[in-house]
Coordinates of C-alpha atoms in Angstrom, one line a residue:
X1 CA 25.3 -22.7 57.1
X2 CA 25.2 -20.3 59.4
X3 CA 22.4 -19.0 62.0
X4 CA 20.4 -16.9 59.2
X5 CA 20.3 -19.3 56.6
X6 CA 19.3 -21.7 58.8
X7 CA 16.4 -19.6 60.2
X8 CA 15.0 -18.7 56.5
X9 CA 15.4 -21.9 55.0
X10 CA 13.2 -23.5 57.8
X11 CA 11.0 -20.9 57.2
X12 CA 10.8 -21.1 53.7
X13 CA 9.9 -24.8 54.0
X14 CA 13.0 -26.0 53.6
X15 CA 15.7 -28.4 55.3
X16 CA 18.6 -26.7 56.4
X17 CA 21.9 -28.3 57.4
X18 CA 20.5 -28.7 60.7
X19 CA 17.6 -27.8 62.9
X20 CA 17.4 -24.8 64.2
X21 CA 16.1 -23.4 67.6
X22 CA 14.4 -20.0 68.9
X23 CA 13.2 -18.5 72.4
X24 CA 10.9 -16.1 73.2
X25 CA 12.4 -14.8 76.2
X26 CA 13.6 -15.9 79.7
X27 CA 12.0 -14.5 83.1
X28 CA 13.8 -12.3 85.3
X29 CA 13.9 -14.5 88.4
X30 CA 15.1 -17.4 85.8
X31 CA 17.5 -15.3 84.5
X32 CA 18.9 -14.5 87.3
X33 CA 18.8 -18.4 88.7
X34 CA 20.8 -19.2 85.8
X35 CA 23.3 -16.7 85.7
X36 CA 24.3 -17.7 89.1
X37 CA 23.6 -21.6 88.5
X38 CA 26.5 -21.5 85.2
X39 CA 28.5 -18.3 86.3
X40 CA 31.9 -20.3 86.6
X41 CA 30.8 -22.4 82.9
X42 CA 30.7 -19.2 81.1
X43 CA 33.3 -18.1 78.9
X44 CA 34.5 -14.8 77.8
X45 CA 33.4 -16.0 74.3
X46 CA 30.1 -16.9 75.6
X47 CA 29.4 -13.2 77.0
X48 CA 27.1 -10.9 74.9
X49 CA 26.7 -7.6 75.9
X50 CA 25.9 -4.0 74.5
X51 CA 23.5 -1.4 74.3
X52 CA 21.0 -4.5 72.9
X53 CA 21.0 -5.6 76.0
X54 CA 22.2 -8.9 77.6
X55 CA 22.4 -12.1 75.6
X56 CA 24.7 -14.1 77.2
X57 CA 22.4 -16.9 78.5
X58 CA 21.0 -17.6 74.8
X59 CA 24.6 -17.3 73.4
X60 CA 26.0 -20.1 76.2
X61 CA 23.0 -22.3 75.4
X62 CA 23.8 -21.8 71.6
X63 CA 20.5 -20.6 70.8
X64 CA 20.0 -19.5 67.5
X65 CA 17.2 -17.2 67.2
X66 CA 15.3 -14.9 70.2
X67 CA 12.6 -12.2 70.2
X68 CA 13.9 -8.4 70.2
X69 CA 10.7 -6.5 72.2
X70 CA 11.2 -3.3 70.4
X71 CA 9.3 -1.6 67.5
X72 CA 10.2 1.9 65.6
X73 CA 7.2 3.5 66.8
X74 CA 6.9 6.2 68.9
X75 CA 3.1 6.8 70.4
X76 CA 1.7 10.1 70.9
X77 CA 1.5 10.9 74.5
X78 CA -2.3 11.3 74.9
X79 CA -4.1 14.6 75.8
X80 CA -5.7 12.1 79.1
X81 CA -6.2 13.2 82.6
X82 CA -5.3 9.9 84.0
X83 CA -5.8 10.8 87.8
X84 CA -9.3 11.7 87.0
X85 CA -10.0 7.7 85.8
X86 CA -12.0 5.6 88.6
X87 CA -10.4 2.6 88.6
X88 CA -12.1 1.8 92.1
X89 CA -15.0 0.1 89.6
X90 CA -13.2 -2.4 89.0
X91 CA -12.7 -4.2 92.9
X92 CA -10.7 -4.2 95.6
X93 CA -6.9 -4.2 94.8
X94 CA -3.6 -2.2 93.0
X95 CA -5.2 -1.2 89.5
X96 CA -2.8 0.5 86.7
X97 CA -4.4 1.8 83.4
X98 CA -1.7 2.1 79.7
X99 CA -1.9 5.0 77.0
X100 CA -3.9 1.8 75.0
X101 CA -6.5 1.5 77.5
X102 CA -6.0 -1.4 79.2
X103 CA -6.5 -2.2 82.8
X104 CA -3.9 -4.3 85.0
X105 CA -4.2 -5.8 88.2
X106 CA -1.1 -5.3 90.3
X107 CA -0.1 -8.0 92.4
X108 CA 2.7 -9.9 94.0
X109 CA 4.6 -12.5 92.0
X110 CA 7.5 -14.2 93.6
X111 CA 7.9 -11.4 95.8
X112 CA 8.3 -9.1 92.7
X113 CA 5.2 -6.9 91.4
X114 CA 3.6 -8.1 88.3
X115 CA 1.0 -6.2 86.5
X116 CA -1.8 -8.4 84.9
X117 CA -4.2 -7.5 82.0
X118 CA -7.5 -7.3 83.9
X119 CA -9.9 -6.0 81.6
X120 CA -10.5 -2.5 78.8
X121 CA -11.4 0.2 79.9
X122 CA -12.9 1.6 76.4
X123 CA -16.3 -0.3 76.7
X124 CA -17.9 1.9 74.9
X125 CA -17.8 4.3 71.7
X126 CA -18.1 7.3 73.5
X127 CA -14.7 6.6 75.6
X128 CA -13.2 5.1 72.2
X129 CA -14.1 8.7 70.5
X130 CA -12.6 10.5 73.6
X131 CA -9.5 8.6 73.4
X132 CA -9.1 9.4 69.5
X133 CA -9.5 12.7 69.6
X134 CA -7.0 12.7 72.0
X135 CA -4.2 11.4 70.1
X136 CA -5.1 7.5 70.6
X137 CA -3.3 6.2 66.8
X138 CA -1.4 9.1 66.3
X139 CA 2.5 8.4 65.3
X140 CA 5.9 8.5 64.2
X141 CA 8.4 6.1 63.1
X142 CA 11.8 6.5 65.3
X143 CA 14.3 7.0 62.9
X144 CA 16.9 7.0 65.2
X145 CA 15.4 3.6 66.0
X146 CA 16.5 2.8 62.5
X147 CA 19.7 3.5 62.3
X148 CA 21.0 2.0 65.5
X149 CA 19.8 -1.4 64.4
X150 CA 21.0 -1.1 61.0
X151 CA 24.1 -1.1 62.7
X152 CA 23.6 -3.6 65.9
X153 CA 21.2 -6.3 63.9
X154 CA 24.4 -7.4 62.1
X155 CA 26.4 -7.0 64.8
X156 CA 24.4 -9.5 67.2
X157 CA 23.9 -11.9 64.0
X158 CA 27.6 -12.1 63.9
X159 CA 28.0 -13.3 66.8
X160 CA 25.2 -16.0 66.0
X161 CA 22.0 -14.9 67.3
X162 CA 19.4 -13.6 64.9
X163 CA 17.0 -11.0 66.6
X164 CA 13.4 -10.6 65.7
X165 CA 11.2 -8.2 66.4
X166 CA 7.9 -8.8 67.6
X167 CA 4.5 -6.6 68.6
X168 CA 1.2 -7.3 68.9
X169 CA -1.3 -5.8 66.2
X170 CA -5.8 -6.4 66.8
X171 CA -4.7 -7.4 70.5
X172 CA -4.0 -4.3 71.6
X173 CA -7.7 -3.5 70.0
X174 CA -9.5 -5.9 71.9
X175 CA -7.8 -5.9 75.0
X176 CA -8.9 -2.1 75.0
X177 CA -12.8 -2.6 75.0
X178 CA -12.2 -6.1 76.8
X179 CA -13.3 -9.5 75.5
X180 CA -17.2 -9.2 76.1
X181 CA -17.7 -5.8 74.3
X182 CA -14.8 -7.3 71.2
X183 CA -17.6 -9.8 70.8
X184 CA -20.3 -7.3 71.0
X185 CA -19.2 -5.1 68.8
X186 CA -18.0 -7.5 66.1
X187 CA -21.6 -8.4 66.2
X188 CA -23.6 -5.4 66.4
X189 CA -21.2 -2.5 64.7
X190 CA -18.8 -4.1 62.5
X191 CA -17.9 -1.1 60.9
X192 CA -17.0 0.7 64.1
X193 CA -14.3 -2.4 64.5
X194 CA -13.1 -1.6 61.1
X195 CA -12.4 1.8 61.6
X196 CA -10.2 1.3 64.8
X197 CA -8.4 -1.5 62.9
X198 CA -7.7 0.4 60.1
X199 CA -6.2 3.0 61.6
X200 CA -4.3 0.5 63.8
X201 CA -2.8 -1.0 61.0
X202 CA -1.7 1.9 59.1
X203 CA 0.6 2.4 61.9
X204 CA 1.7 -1.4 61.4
X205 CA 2.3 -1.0 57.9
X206 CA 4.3 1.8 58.0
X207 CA 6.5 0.3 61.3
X208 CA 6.7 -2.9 59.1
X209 CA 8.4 -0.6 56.6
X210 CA 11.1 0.6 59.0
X211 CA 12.4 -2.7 60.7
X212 CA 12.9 -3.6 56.7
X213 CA 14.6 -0.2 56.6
X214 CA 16.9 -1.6 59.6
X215 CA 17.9 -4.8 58.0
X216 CA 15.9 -7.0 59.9
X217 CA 14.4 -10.4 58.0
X218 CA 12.4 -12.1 60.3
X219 CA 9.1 -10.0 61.5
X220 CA 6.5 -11.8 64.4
X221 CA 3.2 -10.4 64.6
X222 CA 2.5 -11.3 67.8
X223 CA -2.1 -11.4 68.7
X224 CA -3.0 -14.0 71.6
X225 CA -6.4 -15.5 70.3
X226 CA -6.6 -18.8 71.9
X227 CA -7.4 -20.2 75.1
X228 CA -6.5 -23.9 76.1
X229 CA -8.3 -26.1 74.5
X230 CA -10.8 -23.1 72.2
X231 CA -10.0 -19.9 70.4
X232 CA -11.2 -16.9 71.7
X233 CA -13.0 -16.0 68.4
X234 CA -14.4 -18.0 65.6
X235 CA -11.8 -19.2 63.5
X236 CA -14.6 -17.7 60.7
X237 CA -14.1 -14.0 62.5
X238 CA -10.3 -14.2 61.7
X239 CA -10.4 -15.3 58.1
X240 CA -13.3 -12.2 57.1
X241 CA -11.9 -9.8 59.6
X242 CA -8.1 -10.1 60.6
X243 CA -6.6 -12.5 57.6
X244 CA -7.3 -9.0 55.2
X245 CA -4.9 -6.7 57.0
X246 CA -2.8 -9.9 58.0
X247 CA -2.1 -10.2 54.7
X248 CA -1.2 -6.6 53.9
X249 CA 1.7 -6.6 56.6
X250 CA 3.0 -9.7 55.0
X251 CA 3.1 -8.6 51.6
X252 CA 5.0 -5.7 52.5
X253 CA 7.6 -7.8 54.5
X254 CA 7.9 -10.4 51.5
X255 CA 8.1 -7.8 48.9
X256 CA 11.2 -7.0 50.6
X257 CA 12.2 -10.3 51.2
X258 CA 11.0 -10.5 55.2
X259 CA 9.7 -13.9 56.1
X260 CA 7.0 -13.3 59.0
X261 CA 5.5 -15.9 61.3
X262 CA 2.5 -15.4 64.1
X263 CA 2.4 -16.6 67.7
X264 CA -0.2 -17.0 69.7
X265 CA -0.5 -19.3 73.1
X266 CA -3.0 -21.8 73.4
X267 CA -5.3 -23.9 71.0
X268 CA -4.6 -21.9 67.7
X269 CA -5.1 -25.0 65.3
X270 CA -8.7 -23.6 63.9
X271 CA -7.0 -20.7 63.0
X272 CA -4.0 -22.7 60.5
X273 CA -6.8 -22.2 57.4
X274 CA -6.4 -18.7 57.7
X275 CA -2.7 -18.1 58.6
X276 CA -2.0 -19.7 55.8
X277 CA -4.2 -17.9 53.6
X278 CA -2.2 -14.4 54.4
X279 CA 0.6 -15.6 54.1
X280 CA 2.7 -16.6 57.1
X281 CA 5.8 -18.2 56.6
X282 CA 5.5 -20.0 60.3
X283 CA 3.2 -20.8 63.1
X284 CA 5.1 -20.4 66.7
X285 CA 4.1 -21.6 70.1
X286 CA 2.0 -24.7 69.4
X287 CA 1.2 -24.9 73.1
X288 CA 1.0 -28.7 74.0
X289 CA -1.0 -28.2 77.3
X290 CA -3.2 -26.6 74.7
X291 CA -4.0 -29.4 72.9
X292 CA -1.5 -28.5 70.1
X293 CA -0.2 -32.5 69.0
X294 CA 3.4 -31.8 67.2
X295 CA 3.1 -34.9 65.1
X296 CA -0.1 -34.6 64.0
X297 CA 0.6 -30.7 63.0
X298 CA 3.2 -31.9 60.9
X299 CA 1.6 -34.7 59.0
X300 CA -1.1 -31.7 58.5
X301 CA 0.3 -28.8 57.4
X302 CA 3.9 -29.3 57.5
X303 CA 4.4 -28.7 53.9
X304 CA 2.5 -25.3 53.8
X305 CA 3.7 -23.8 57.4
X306 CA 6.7 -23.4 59.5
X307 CA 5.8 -24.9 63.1
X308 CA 8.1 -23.4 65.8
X309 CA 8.2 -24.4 69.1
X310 CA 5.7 -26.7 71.0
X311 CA 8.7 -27.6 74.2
X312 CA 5.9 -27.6 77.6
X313 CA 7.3 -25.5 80.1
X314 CA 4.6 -25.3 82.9
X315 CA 5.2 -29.4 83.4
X316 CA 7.7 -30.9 81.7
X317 CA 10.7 -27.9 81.7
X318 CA 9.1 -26.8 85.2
X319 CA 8.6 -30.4 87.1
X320 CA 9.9 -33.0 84.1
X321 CA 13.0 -35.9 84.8
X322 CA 16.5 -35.4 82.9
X323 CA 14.9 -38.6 81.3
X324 CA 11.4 -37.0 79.8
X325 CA 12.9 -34.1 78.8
X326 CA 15.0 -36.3 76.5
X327 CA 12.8 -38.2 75.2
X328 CA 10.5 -35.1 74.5
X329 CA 13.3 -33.7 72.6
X330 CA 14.2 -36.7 70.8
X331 CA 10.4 -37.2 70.2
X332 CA 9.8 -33.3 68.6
X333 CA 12.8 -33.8 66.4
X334 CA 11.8 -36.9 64.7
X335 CA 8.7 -36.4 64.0
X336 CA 8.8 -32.2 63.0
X337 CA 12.5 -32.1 61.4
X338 CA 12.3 -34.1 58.2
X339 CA 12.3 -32.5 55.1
X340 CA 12.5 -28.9 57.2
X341 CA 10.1 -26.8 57.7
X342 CA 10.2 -26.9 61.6
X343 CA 12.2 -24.5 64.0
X344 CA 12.8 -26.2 67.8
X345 CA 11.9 -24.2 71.1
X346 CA 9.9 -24.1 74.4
X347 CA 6.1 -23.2 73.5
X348 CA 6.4 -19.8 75.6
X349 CA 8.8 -17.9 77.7
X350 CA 11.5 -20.1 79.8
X351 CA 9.3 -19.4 83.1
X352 CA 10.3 -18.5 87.2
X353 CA 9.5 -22.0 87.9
X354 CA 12.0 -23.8 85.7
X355 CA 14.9 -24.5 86.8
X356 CA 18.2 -24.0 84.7
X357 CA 19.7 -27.1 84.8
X358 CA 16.5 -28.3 82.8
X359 CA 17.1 -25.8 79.9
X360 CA 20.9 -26.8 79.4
X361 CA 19.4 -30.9 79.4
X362 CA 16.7 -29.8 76.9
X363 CA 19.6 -27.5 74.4
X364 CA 22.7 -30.3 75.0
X365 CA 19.9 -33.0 73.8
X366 CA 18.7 -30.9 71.1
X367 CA 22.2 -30.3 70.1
X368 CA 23.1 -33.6 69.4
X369 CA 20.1 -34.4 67.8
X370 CA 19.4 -31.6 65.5
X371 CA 21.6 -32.4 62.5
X372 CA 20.2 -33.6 58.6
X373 CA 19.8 -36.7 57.9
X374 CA 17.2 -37.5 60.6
X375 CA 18.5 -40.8 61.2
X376 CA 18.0 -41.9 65.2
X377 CA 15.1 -44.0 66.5
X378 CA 12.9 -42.7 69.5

C-alpha cells in the first residue's frame, strides 16, 4: 500500500497494511534544532523541497501524513481604519488586531516574538454590523490556488507525504466577540449567532468545493472547543448549533469522495456524540494531559471514529526517557491499531521544547512496531 491508501483506509475504519502516522506541524526553533541535530544523516533522497515549501524533516522521519496551512480563499481587505482602534483598553503591553477581529498579545517567546490570541474585539452588534458592512465575509475562491495544487498535491504524494489542508470554521466566530460575549450571545440572541455563521459557512462550503477541485482527499476542519479537563461549550450547544453546518461541509467533501476529520486540543470527548453524528471520518489530537485515555477511546468509539494522534508532547516528547517514550509507543499501538481505524502522531505540534533526538526515538519505535498483524506484547 502506499501512503494514500493507507491514510483512507484508517479513515474509513479500516486496517491497512500497516499503521499509519500524521503531524500537525513542527516549531520553528525545533525545526531548526533538528535540521542542525541530523544535517550529516540526511540524504539527497531524504530532501523535499519546492514552492510547497520544506518537507524534508517529515520525509527523513518517514512521516506519512502532515497538515498543509493553506485554504483557496482570498478575504476582502476591509474598508477599516485600523490606526483609529484603541487597543490601549486592553492593558499594558504590544497589542495587534487581524481583518477577523481578534486581539493578540505580542510578547517574547524564546527570544522570538509570538503573537497570542488575547481576546475579540467585536463585543458587541454594533461593531459586528460595522465590520459587515465593511466587507467582513466577503470572498473569492483563488483559482490560481487551484490549479498549482492540482499539480503539486500529486507531486508531494509521490514522494510519500500526503498534504491536508486545514482551517478553522465557528472559531474564528467566537474568537471575534471573545468567549464571554459567545456565551452571551448564544444565550440571549441566538439568531444574531446564526446569521454570522451562516454566512461564515457559505464561504466554507464553497472553499470545501475548490480543495476537491485541486485533488485533495483528506479535509481538517480545524475549531479549538476544549479546555483541559472541560469543553468550552456544552457538548448540547454543538450538537443544535455547530453539528448542522458540520454536517453540510462533510457531505460536500464525501459526495466527492473527501474523507474529513476535526481537531481540537484538550478534553473533546463530550463532543464524540456529535462528531459522529455529522459525519467525521476521524477525531485528531486526543490530548492526553487533557484527560483523553487512548484505550478507553478505542474500546468506545473505535468502530464508528478514526482517532489520530494522542503522543504527549509538553512531558513525555519534551522531558520523557528513550525508555517511556517506547513504551508509550508500544503502548498507543497495541491498544489503538487492531482492526484499523487509528492513525499514530503526537497530540499537537512537535513543540520548542522537544528535543529532536526524542522525535526520531518516538518514529524508529513506531516504525518497527506499526505493521498488521498486531502481534507484540507491551
Amino acid at each position: 500500500m502506499n501512503v494514500r491508501e493507507r491514510i483512507l483506509k484508517a479513515l474509513e475504519l479500516e486496517q491497512p497494511d500497516q499503521v499509519p502516522s500524521f503531524f500537525e506541524g513542527m516549531m520553528n526553533i525545533f525545526w531548526s534544532k533538528f535540521l542542525t541535530t541530523y544535517e550529516d544523516e540526511i540524504s539527497e533522497n531524504d530532501i523535499l523541497i519546492g514552492v510547497f515549501g520544506d518537507l524534508t524533516p517529515y520525509k527523513y522521519l518517514k512521516v506519512d501524513s502532515v497538515w498543509l496551512h493553506q485554504f483557496p480563499i482570498k478575504m476582502s481587505k476591509l474598508s477599516i481604519d485600523f490606526n483609529k482602534i484603541d487597543l490601549s483598553q486592553y492593558g499594558i503591553g504590544n497589542f495587534s488586531i487581524d481583518r477577523w477581529g481578534l486581539i493578540h498579545k505580542i510578547t517574547q517567546v524564546m527570544g522570538r516574538p509570538f503573537g497570542f490570541y488575547y481576546t475579540g474585539y467585536l463585543d458587541s452588534e454594533e461593531k459586528w454590523k460595522e465590520w459587515i458592512n465593511a466587507g467582513y465575509f466577503e470572498y473569492e475562491i483563488d483559482n490560481e490556488w487551484i490549479r498549482k495544487w492540482e499539480k503539486l498535491y500529486k507531486e508531494v504524494l509521490n514522494a510519500g507525504i500526503m498534504l491536508i489542508p486545514v482551517d478553522t470554521t465557528w472559531e474564528k466566530i467566537r474568537e471575534a466577540m471573545g468567549m464571554a460575549k459567545w456565551a452571551h450571545f448564544t444565550r440571549k440572541n441566538i439568531d444574531f449567532i446564526k446569521l454570522l455563521l451562516n454566512k461564515l459557512y457559505k464561504i466554507y462550503e464553497d472553499a470545501a468545493k475548490a480543495v476537491i477541485d485541486a485533488g485533495f482527499d483528506v479535509i481538517t476542519w480545524a475549531d479549538d472547543a476544549a479546555y483541559k479537563e472541560r469543553t468550552m461549550i456544552n457538548p448540547k450547544q454543538l450538537e443544535e448549533l455547530i453539528v448542522p453546518y458540520y454536517s453540510r461541509l462533510n457531505n460536500i467533501c464525501h459526495e466527492k469522495g473527501v474523507l474529513t476529520f476535526y481537531h481540537s486540543d484538550g478534553y473533546t470527548e463530550p463532543f464524540f456524540n456529535g462528531l459522529i453524528k455529522s459525519g467525521f471520518n476521524g477525531v485528531q489530537s486526543l490530548e492526553p494531559a487533557a484527560g483523553m485515555d487512548l484505550k478507553y477511546l478505542k474500546e468506545k468509539y473505535g468502530n464508528k471514529i478514526c482517532l489520530i494522534g494522542n503522543i504527549d508532547v509538553s512531558r513525555l516528547l519534551s522531558f520523557g526517557t528513550k525508555e517511556e517514550i517506547i513504551q508509550e509507543v508500544k503502548r498507543e499501538i497495541y491498544y489503538a491499531a487492531p482492526g484499523g481505524g487509528y492513525i499514530f502522531g503526537p497530540c499537537t505540534d512537535i513543540i520548542d521544547s522537544i528535543q529532536p533526538e526524542n522525535v526520531k526515538i518516538m518514529m524508529n519505535t513506531f516504525q518497527k512496531f506499526n505493521k498488521y498483524p498486531i502481534n507484540f506484547k507491551i
